[in-house]
XYZ file of C-alpha atoms in Angstrom:
577
model
C -9.394 -9.868 -12.960
C -6.971 -12.463 -14.478
C -5.335 -14.258 -11.484
C -1.425 -14.915 -11.726
C -1.090 -18.705 -11.048
C 2.978 -19.315 -9.695
C 4.584 -22.474 -10.869
C 5.727 -25.021 -8.046
C 9.302 -24.265 -7.752
C 11.582 -25.175 -4.739
C 14.127 -22.558 -5.190
C 13.663 -19.091 -6.450
C 16.241 -19.751 -9.235
C 13.925 -22.586 -10.789
C 10.979 -20.075 -10.426
C 13.605 -17.501 -12.550
C 14.603 -19.946 -14.648
C 11.009 -21.148 -15.437
C 10.143 -17.808 -16.587
C 12.980 -17.189 -18.652
C 11.932 -20.360 -20.660
C 8.304 -19.693 -20.999
C 8.490 -15.806 -21.315
C 11.714 -15.089 -22.691
C 11.311 -11.534 -24.413
C 8.782 -10.462 -21.793
C 10.384 -7.318 -19.555
C 11.627 -8.388 -16.562
C 13.399 -5.430 -14.949
C 13.345 -1.950 -16.471
C 16.698 -0.086 -14.603
C 15.134 3.589 -14.777
C 17.841 6.683 -15.048
C 16.716 10.478 -14.755
C 19.039 11.085 -17.688
C 19.769 8.861 -20.219
C 18.907 5.618 -21.728
C 16.968 2.951 -19.479
C 18.065 -0.496 -19.399
C 15.665 -3.279 -19.768
C 16.304 -6.877 -19.250
C 14.124 -9.237 -20.469
C 13.421 -12.819 -18.682
C 16.197 -14.537 -20.932
C 18.601 -11.800 -21.151
C 18.700 -11.516 -17.664
C 19.085 -15.202 -16.598
C 21.586 -15.816 -19.285
C 23.961 -12.878 -17.751
C 22.844 -14.128 -14.218
C 24.453 -17.270 -15.370
C 27.783 -15.669 -16.264
C 27.940 -13.994 -12.833
C 27.383 -17.778 -11.085
C 30.327 -19.194 -13.422
C 32.555 -16.483 -12.555
C 31.656 -16.660 -8.903
C 32.414 -20.525 -8.924
C 35.835 -19.982 -10.624
C 36.614 -17.850 -7.636
C 35.983 -20.375 -5.262
C 33.076 -18.841 -3.845
C 30.564 -22.003 -2.308
C 26.946 -22.837 -1.178
C 26.534 -21.220 2.106
C 28.763 -18.386 1.884
C 27.544 -14.857 2.624
C 28.020 -12.398 -0.262
C 27.404 -8.679 1.022
C 26.727 -6.356 -1.753
C 27.680 -2.848 -1.595
C 26.596 -1.110 -4.898
C 24.937 1.835 -6.180
C 22.026 2.005 -8.833
C 23.390 0.273 -11.302
C 21.848 -2.642 -14.059
C 24.068 -5.071 -13.251
C 23.043 -5.362 -9.580
C 20.108 -7.699 -10.633
C 22.046 -10.480 -12.314
C 24.907 -10.310 -9.899
C 22.332 -10.920 -6.927
C 20.463 -13.879 -9.116
C 24.193 -14.892 -10.006
C 24.980 -15.439 -6.254
C 21.675 -17.348 -5.482
C 22.085 -19.191 -8.311
C 25.277 -21.083 -6.553
C 24.066 -21.481 -3.315
C 25.481 -18.472 -1.967
C 23.639 -15.993 0.375
C 23.441 -12.394 -0.820
C 23.126 -9.666 1.284
C 22.211 -6.492 0.304
C 24.013 -3.319 2.251
C 23.665 0.564 1.787
C 25.882 2.237 0.081
C 27.803 4.978 1.484
C 26.443 8.412 0.748
C 26.186 12.039 1.983
C 23.469 10.737 4.644
C 25.860 7.609 5.259
C 29.117 8.920 6.887
C 31.913 6.812 5.907
C 32.967 6.017 9.575
C 29.316 5.149 10.374
C 29.494 2.619 7.171
C 32.767 1.205 8.453
C 31.067 0.465 12.012
C 28.396 -0.740 10.434
C 30.159 -3.342 8.099
C 32.181 -4.426 10.944
C 29.401 -5.132 13.131
C 27.568 -6.874 10.426
C 30.573 -8.970 9.525
C 31.377 -9.922 13.309
C 27.461 -11.388 14.039
C 26.472 -12.036 10.471
C 29.737 -13.737 9.218
C 30.303 -11.940 5.789
C 32.552 -13.912 4.072
C 32.932 -11.982 0.481
C 31.890 -8.333 -0.387
C 31.250 -7.355 -3.401
C 31.438 -3.343 -4.526
C 32.898 -0.709 -6.382
C 36.366 0.422 -6.765
C 35.770 3.598 -5.138
C 35.091 1.890 -1.890
C 38.269 -0.155 -1.837
C 40.402 2.466 0.270
C 37.478 2.364 3.013
C 36.671 -1.400 2.984
C 40.238 -2.786 2.442
C 41.802 -1.648 5.883
C 38.742 -3.659 7.442
C 39.679 -6.877 5.801
C 43.934 -6.597 6.298
C 44.009 -4.845 10.088
C 40.889 -6.907 11.232
C 40.582 -9.798 9.683
C 36.984 -9.879 9.869
C 35.883 -10.621 6.315
C 36.825 -14.096 5.804
C 37.553 -14.242 2.148
C 37.876 -11.171 0.206
C 36.883 -8.108 -1.565
C 35.328 -8.385 -5.171
C 34.674 -5.546 -7.790
C 32.053 -7.332 -10.434
C 31.461 -4.097 -12.437
C 35.269 -4.368 -13.559
C 34.471 -8.130 -14.912
C 34.148 -8.800 -18.510
C 30.937 -11.065 -18.711
C 30.842 -10.772 -22.757
C 31.383 -14.143 -23.176
C 28.896 -17.096 -23.274
C 28.822 -19.689 -20.307
C 29.732 -23.174 -21.785
C 27.484 -26.125 -21.812
C 29.689 -27.982 -19.954
C 29.711 -24.914 -17.265
C 26.116 -24.964 -17.321
C 25.708 -28.395 -16.631
C 27.808 -28.185 -13.518
C 25.825 -25.273 -12.258
C 22.890 -27.232 -12.946
C 24.304 -29.883 -10.671
C 24.785 -26.885 -7.866
C 21.387 -25.507 -8.310
C 19.784 -29.191 -8.048
C 21.352 -29.483 -4.761
C 19.847 -26.439 -3.325
C 16.903 -27.520 -1.087
C 14.070 -25.224 -0.234
C 14.811 -25.225 3.201
C 18.373 -24.070 2.431
C 19.209 -20.153 3.549
C 18.259 -17.728 0.454
C 18.639 -14.189 1.398
C 20.218 -12.383 4.525
C 18.463 -9.463 5.561
C 19.454 -6.935 8.338
C 16.823 -5.284 10.387
C 17.093 -1.726 10.319
C 18.938 0.561 12.727
C 21.525 3.459 13.160
C 24.900 1.512 14.131
C 26.366 -2.103 12.758
C 24.659 -3.492 15.839
C 21.768 -4.780 13.474
C 19.778 -8.130 13.778
C 20.661 -10.265 10.918
C 17.815 -12.159 9.426
C 17.970 -15.379 7.381
C 15.028 -16.142 5.155
C 15.174 -19.638 3.221
C 13.881 -20.269 -0.343
C 10.479 -22.034 0.595
C 9.759 -18.853 3.002
C 10.544 -16.513 0.283
C 8.216 -18.369 -2.043
C 5.561 -19.132 -0.032
C 5.626 -15.301 1.030
C 5.171 -14.116 -2.693
C 2.679 -16.539 -3.697
C 0.369 -15.789 -0.421
C 0.999 -12.105 -0.848
C 0.268 -12.456 -4.257
C -3.248 -13.849 -3.725
C -4.165 -10.576 -0.960
C -3.304 -8.019 -3.706
C -4.838 -10.285 -6.619
C -1.471 -9.920 -8.513
C -2.129 -10.714 -12.424
C -0.427 -10.893 -15.449
C -1.024 -7.291 -16.514
C 0.622 -6.106 -13.280
C 3.682 -4.002 -12.976
C 5.511 -2.572 -10.093
C 7.448 0.859 -9.786
C 9.897 1.533 -6.920
C 12.651 3.860 -5.648
C 13.100 1.972 -2.594
C 16.366 0.935 -1.446
C 16.858 -2.566 -2.086
C 18.606 -3.235 1.395
C 15.408 -2.765 3.128
C 12.875 -5.448 3.174
C 9.978 -3.557 1.388
C 12.164 -2.431 -1.667
C 13.779 -6.063 -2.051
C 10.780 -8.153 -1.155
C 7.957 -6.201 -2.512
C 9.685 -4.447 -5.517
C 12.401 -7.031 -6.762
C 11.521 -10.436 -5.505
C 7.592 -10.465 -5.927
C 7.358 -9.175 -9.377
C 10.804 -11.455 -10.848
C 9.110 -14.331 -9.137
C 5.859 -13.734 -10.756
C 6.519 -13.101 -14.163
C 5.707 -9.369 -14.123
C 7.767 -6.591 -14.728
C 9.587 -4.207 -12.150
C 10.890 -0.562 -12.904
C 13.660 0.383 -10.455
C 14.390 3.728 -9.949
C 17.447 5.451 -7.962
C 16.876 6.331 -4.349
C 18.572 9.155 -4.555
C 17.551 10.664 -7.911
C 13.914 10.264 -6.637
C 14.577 12.199 -3.359
C 16.056 15.316 -5.746
C 13.083 14.940 -7.748
C 10.076 12.864 -6.445
C 8.256 13.304 -9.410
C 10.207 10.560 -11.240
C 8.112 7.888 -9.755
C 4.888 9.502 -11.354
C 6.900 9.921 -14.626
C 7.218 6.178 -14.743
C 3.939 4.953 -13.754
C 2.767 7.249 -16.123
C 5.184 6.150 -19.078
C 5.302 2.396 -18.451
C 1.548 2.121 -17.225
C 2.420 0.658 -13.591
C -0.257 -0.579 -11.581
C 1.573 -1.089 -8.029
C 3.662 0.973 -5.975
C 4.777 0.731 -2.471
C 5.260 3.895 -0.350
C 6.422 4.524 3.553
C 4.026 7.453 4.897
C 6.767 9.861 4.784
C 6.604 9.990 1.059
C 2.611 10.999 0.499
C 4.058 13.815 2.083
C 6.996 14.756 0.657
C 5.313 14.310 -2.755
C 2.548 16.731 -2.105
C 4.933 19.109 -0.992
C 7.760 19.005 -3.421
C 6.213 18.186 -6.723
C 4.840 21.348 -8.416
C 1.731 21.565 -10.548
C 3.318 22.343 -13.767
C 5.425 18.825 -13.263
C 1.904 16.978 -13.654
C 0.760 18.167 -17.002
C 1.673 15.154 -18.751
C 1.312 12.833 -16.002
C -1.541 10.136 -15.765
C -2.238 7.862 -12.865
C -5.218 6.284 -14.237
C -3.324 2.674 -14.547
C -2.093 2.687 -10.700
C -4.362 0.260 -8.997
C -2.640 0.147 -5.776
C -0.449 2.499 -3.661
C 0.564 0.681 -0.688
C 1.481 2.478 2.318
C 4.055 0.744 4.876
C 6.956 0.707 6.979
C 6.360 3.133 9.416
C 2.848 4.422 11.176
C 0.045 5.051 8.883
C -1.494 8.479 9.133
C -5.031 9.421 7.563
C -3.509 13.087 6.714
C -0.963 12.043 4.819
C -3.236 9.971 2.511
C -5.747 13.057 2.434
C -3.186 14.925 1.100
C -1.952 12.605 -1.495
C -5.321 11.971 -2.645
C -5.892 15.907 -2.827
C -2.385 16.340 -4.622
C -3.094 13.852 -7.454
C -7.124 12.915 -7.696
C -6.812 15.507 -11.151
C -4.674 12.976 -12.920
C -6.293 9.895 -12.241
C -5.611 8.792 -8.904
C -8.547 7.090 -7.113
C -9.186 6.991 -3.684
C -9.493 3.061 -3.825
C -5.800 2.716 -4.892
C -4.700 3.982 -1.149
C -3.946 0.751 0.555
C -2.055 -0.512 3.383
C 0.268 -3.164 4.612
C 1.824 -4.153 7.903
C 5.268 -5.840 7.496
C 8.587 -6.764 8.835
C 11.454 -8.538 7.433
C 10.997 -11.382 10.583
C 8.319 -12.641 8.324
C 9.922 -11.957 5.035
C 7.593 -9.150 4.331
C 3.566 -8.741 4.774
C 1.077 -9.842 7.595
C -1.798 -7.566 6.690
C -3.170 -6.407 3.840
C -6.011 -4.102 2.835
C -8.081 -4.942 0.305
C -7.601 -4.490 -3.424
C -10.072 -2.086 -4.753
C -11.255 -0.306 -1.773
C -9.780 2.490 0.303
C -7.977 1.331 3.568
C -10.282 1.408 6.371
C -10.060 4.516 9.003
C -12.042 4.924 12.391
C -12.057 7.331 14.993
C -10.767 6.435 18.469
C -11.553 8.182 21.896
C -8.225 9.517 22.767
C -8.664 9.138 26.124
C -9.858 5.568 25.669
C -6.453 5.007 24.057
C -4.209 6.456 26.833
C -5.856 4.248 28.854
C -5.377 1.076 26.577
C -8.461 0.562 25.237
C -10.798 1.317 22.022
C -13.702 3.209 22.071
C -14.899 4.656 18.654
C -16.461 8.192 18.794
C -17.912 10.678 16.682
C -16.415 13.580 18.353
C -13.888 15.288 16.377
C -12.682 17.235 19.510
C -11.801 13.757 21.503
C -10.856 11.620 18.677
C -8.153 10.265 16.998
C -8.345 8.781 13.340
C -6.521 5.472 12.779
C -6.148 3.944 9.296
C -6.339 0.039 9.132
C -3.139 -1.846 8.097
C -5.575 -4.140 6.475
C -6.569 -8.112 6.988
C -4.329 -10.935 7.350
C -2.970 -12.754 4.302
C -2.918 -16.103 3.697
C -0.485 -17.915 5.800
C -0.213 -15.996 8.545
C -2.226 -15.780 12.065
C -2.090 -12.849 14.433
C -3.139 -12.169 18.378
C -3.070 -9.282 20.466
C -1.430 -9.875 24.034
C -0.988 -8.212 27.162
C 2.373 -7.870 28.918
C 2.193 -11.571 30.169
C 1.650 -12.326 26.234
C -1.834 -13.603 27.274
C -4.283 -12.667 24.233
C -6.838 -9.908 24.799
C -10.102 -9.189 23.296
C -10.634 -6.834 20.050
C -11.310 -3.826 22.115
C -7.966 -3.830 23.870
C -4.599 -2.407 22.844
C -1.360 -4.367 23.492
C 1.633 -6.190 21.393
C 0.953 -7.460 18.164
C 1.926 -11.235 17.785
C 2.211 -12.902 14.419
C 2.962 -16.247 13.144
C 3.509 -17.037 9.479
C 4.333 -19.547 6.736
C 7.043 -17.289 5.574
C 8.918 -16.851 9.285
C 12.586 -16.628 9.658
C 14.264 -18.951 11.656
C 15.787 -16.845 14.049
C 18.444 -14.085 14.184
C 21.624 -15.436 12.851
C 24.616 -15.575 15.727
C 21.540 -14.029 18.199
C 20.304 -16.673 20.268
C 19.690 -14.507 23.349
C 17.820 -12.018 20.868
C 15.824 -14.680 19.121
C 14.602 -16.346 22.513
C 13.337 -12.661 23.507
C 10.847 -12.528 20.711
C 10.245 -16.336 19.376
C 8.281 -18.777 21.608
C 8.239 -22.568 21.163
C 4.925 -22.366 19.166
C 6.360 -20.292 16.486
C 4.797 -17.226 17.492
C 6.975 -13.723 17.229
C 6.383 -11.056 19.406
C 7.010 -7.601 17.385
C 7.188 -5.242 20.271
C 4.442 -2.967 17.994
C 1.650 -1.933 19.788
C -2.107 -2.413 18.219
C -5.703 -3.444 18.532
C -8.188 -5.013 15.756
C -11.294 -4.173 14.817
C -13.938 -6.263 12.561
C -10.703 -8.105 11.829
C -8.640 -5.335 10.687
C -5.381 -4.557 12.290
C -4.786 -0.754 13.692
C -0.884 -0.214 14.714
C -0.449 2.637 17.134
C 2.873 2.717 17.895
C 6.182 0.884 19.330
C 6.732 -0.733 22.971
C 10.378 0.066 22.675
C 10.178 3.619 21.869
C 12.006 2.649 18.267
C 11.837 6.235 16.121
C 10.618 6.135 12.778
C 11.656 8.894 10.810
C 10.934 8.665 6.981
C 10.593 4.871 6.883
C 13.556 4.582 8.759
C 13.923 2.824 12.334
C 16.203 4.765 14.876
C 17.121 3.271 18.228
C 17.371 5.699 20.771
C 20.116 3.825 22.732
C 22.215 4.203 19.494
C 21.644 7.981 19.391
C 22.314 8.211 23.450
C 25.835 6.249 23.370
C 27.152 8.793 20.611
C 25.888 11.827 22.491
C 26.865 10.742 26.188
C 30.438 11.437 24.826
C 29.964 14.716 24.301
C 32.002 16.651 27.390
C 29.399 19.253 28.737
C 26.556 16.320 28.723
C 26.540 14.502 31.921
C 26.853 11.015 31.270
C 23.844 8.484 31.357
C 21.859 11.573 31.755
C 20.180 12.083 28.018
C 17.404 10.216 26.171
C 15.961 10.574 22.686
C 12.874 10.158 21.751
C 10.354 10.619 18.518
C 8.250 13.726 18.285
C 5.611 13.946 15.913
C 5.746 16.168 12.780
C 2.565 16.466 11.366
C 3.659 18.640 8.678
C 5.706 16.068 7.398
C 3.795 13.206 8.415
C 6.694 11.375 9.911
C 8.272 11.495 13.617
C 11.335 13.474 14.121
C 14.182 12.968 16.702
C 14.353 14.689 19.896
C 16.787 14.699 22.554
C 16.928 15.546 26.164
C 20.606 15.908 27.871
C 21.165 16.964 31.465
C 24.262 19.598 31.580
C 25.674 21.753 34.428
C 25.929 24.543 31.774
C 23.686 27.810 32.170
C 24.718 30.512 30.267
C 22.987 30.994 26.804
C 25.847 31.100 24.721
C 27.143 27.763 26.116
C 23.963 25.998 25.948
C 23.484 27.145 21.998
C 27.082 25.736 21.245
C 26.200 22.613 23.130
C 22.818 22.218 20.927
C 24.668 22.768 18.002
C 27.411 20.035 19.468
C 24.482 17.645 19.715
C 22.972 18.331 16.324
C 26.496 17.568 14.802
C 27.225 14.154 16.668
C 23.706 13.376 15.432
C 24.631 13.924 11.714
C 27.938 12.012 12.339
C 25.865 8.922 12.978
C 23.246 9.898 10.265
C 20.613 10.918 12.430
C 19.135 14.713 12.159
C 18.302 15.976 15.618
C 15.477 18.688 15.243
C 14.681 19.272 18.782
C 17.108 19.752 21.573
C 15.919 20.077 25.173
C 18.873 21.279 27.572
C 18.028 20.666 31.247
C 19.684 20.973 34.771
C 21.388 17.767 36.660
C 18.956 15.689 38.244
C 16.311 16.699 35.836
C 15.198 13.202 34.378
C 13.020 10.870 36.213
C 14.511 7.405 36.524
C 12.324 4.045 36.057
C 12.452 1.432 38.458
C 15.564 -0.359 36.712
C 17.559 2.891 37.277
C 17.449 4.379 33.575
C 15.947 7.425 32.796
C 12.408 6.498 31.643
C 11.540 7.676 27.714
C 8.095 7.834 28.006
C 7.724 9.714 31.131
C 10.511 12.080 30.258
C 9.054 12.718 27.186
C 5.649 13.537 28.430
C 7.184 15.830 31.018
C 8.995 18.092 27.992
C 6.514 18.344 25.828
C 3.937 19.152 28.826
C 6.509 22.502 29.086
C 5.917 22.835 32.681
C 9.417 23.494 33.788
C 10.917 26.654 33.069
C 14.494 25.639 33.462
C 14.574 23.758 30.136
C 16.072 25.325 27.170
C 15.126 24.371 23.653
C 16.350 25.163 20.565
C 12.744 25.555 19.450
């Protein structure tokens, strides 16, 4: 296979500039539309338009180091705007656009939380959001500079040679260790941890990960993943753009409505690479009808990479059965372990081979060690997340952060050439997870077998629903405000839904109510409060006062109470099941 050799570049802009000069007419980005004509950017036109944005931003007084939040829907101008921000040394930060699943109140709270901790200097958005965002700026003064509407700008005029020379001076002043990107860790409120990544970290990751997946000049990427998520932004945007290959960007909301769009794109554009969270495998198996596959061919695909939530063997099997007749090969089912703190990937399964699977004794897993077994009645199948990519190290550690042997389960600790430098303005959070030797302690549980990583869960009870991280504390804080819930006596946890291939949110809440009608109403109130913070609560368990068992720290223990409720041993429990 013809490997892709990326040029030496100290910044992302210089890398983009190289491809605009050496392959100006090659398609860089296809902006896909479910209806209507698609927009196509070649490398030269993309960079020319990015220069126009850079010049406009410079005129507005935006400076090197300014944090520029982007809140814009699926739009072809997003890409050159993002590049134009980076092209003057400012720091882009992509945020979610409010939608029916992201309520305005939650959006406002999130924006305020980010501005307070991240230090947002500018917000680039659409006119439709002015009435929501502007009061935050006027009344709270948290956004330092202002609100901008780049989709309204006239960018038809070319940039003068004098202006280009001035931009070149700025670009030559940008160092590889300067911040390039501000990402926010996943969460359900504005208390998301801001992660700064440098040009060096992103470029090294792109080159190292490119080697791991044997990226080549004939590759292309298709993605519906939102660009505020690290998998969408790094794997499906930065990786192809900085490697000189084509990426096709699909509106996430259009994909949710009609998931066959992704297959249509792969078939028409002969796509070779795509990344999906585990829930998408189940959703596509369930929602895509056979008649939608009549003109689809997936023979071009060489890797479908499963990432961002726990990988499930059943989901791979469903996906393979559903699409094998239209050209999907088993060896395309790949996996990755990744996180924003390491730019993206830490491990990756080998190209050309289906991700490894092993059967492990369930009782042994419960005791903290790994024992392989062929007995289907006693085993659970785990899917490998692959082996370390170049530039990464990993170890499994115990509670004292001491490295353990291969047959033991513990916390996954990683060290990477593309590591973040700490959470911006969160020194206390940084010190909790990053030690003096550069090891990042992920909070994830896992084990290794034959140098392959197997991820089995989270230490801190993070709930992952359809690829999104939900923090129990955020859900519990909201539910504690409900009048009939005893304050401080509620817990949230993830309950496996095998049919969907993901976790669903469940809640246990203490209440003094004991009437069936009142309990049912309280259950509905809990579900409604969950919706208000963009959390879909599937199961509500209502229990009498003092039912919840507390931990040694004085807080209700999620793990203990989850097991107790699922064992279904108490007749006093009311459930909406």
